[in-house]
């Protein structure tokens, strides 16, 4: 009974032995659970899983072997959101048509053309290729497509805007989110380094035993309490294309809060410039100068930047390239300052690694980080922690 389940667990990398199989059968024979699939799942998991890193693998295997035993619930008629129906009316472009649309030129040329459009335009436009409006292929407005342009109002769609003119409100990431953080915590623990500092107020049992055996009388030894010695600077990209990765970012943030006692976090958007912030609701009024961070936190801090690196290349390479403000120095300058100050650094990218090659800006950031960019997966985090653990 359940032989195929045991074989599937072994093939999936979970060491399921005959002893555990017999233990499961014994528990079922003793009626330790009710006749419910969910109770059987928890019983099987408690028998076969001995390490928290195996939990997700067990869930996947259990779902494949016992597919269909859990009720799916009643099917409900799908309701199309109104905004989806509105988007159907917008111009549809094939990949070939998108390729044929050319950029206006450099960043300076785009901004100069926008200035002229603002002076000349007198009415609303939609579906065109020149004026400021919605839909169409104009480089100015929103809801359409252009390789490079200025988004004015409306939501982003293709992640290609070099400037965004609108007031956007973002929320802080939730540092108490626990769902899905289990495996992330396992990967982060590779980085934790412990040191003993302070007064000797903890019993050293091993030394006490050795000393007592040598001396022939009770020889008590004390030692300082162990402390997590890793100091972490965490920079989190928020808003824009990162909206689709909020859940992953929250899980990582929550796990870092749990695993590292010496953690300082800051938010940025797309690229780090001369200022970052602690609260997203006050991002425009209460910024922390990046220079202050570089001077306040020592070189022994580990630097972790979390972001999808999807932005206009001008945001990295040009002064004034930021989509939200006129930055005096290019983003590349600030990234170089950060990595020079903190040699132990890694960039965590929530976008699947297979798609990194489709974004020019991702390649630029990866080069600035000296190829220390890792995907936001358990394996990626494990590799990032190995990199940060190396002595610099």
CSV table of C-alpha atoms in Angstrom, one decimal, residues 26 38 82 99 102 105 118 157-158 165 170 200 226 257 268 279 287 306 320 385:
chain,number,residue,atom,x,y,z
A,26,UNK,CA,0.9,1.5,11.6
A,38,UNK,CA,-6.2,16.8,4.8
A,82,UNK,CA,-14.0,46.5,-16.7
A,99,UNK,CA,9.8,46.2,-34.1
A,102,UNK,CA,11.5,53.5,-34.0
A,105,UNK,CA,16.5,59.2,-30.6
A,118,UNK,CA,3.3,70.7,-25.0
A,157,UNK,CA,2.3,48.4,-19.5
A,158,UNK,CA,5.6,47.7,-21.2
A,165,UNK,CA,4.8,62.2,-14.8
A,170,UNK,CA,3.2,53.1,-2.7
A,200,UNK,CA,31.1,36.0,30.4
A,226,UNK,CA,26.7,34.2,21.2
A,257,UNK,CA,13.8,40.6,9.6
A,268,UNK,CA,14.3,53.1,-3.8
A,279,UNK,CA,8.7,54.9,4.5
A,287,UNK,CA,14.5,61.1,2.1
A,306,UNK,CA,16.4,43.6,-4.3
A,320,UNK,CA,18.6,63.4,-15.3
A,385,UNK,CA,24.7,33.9,0.6
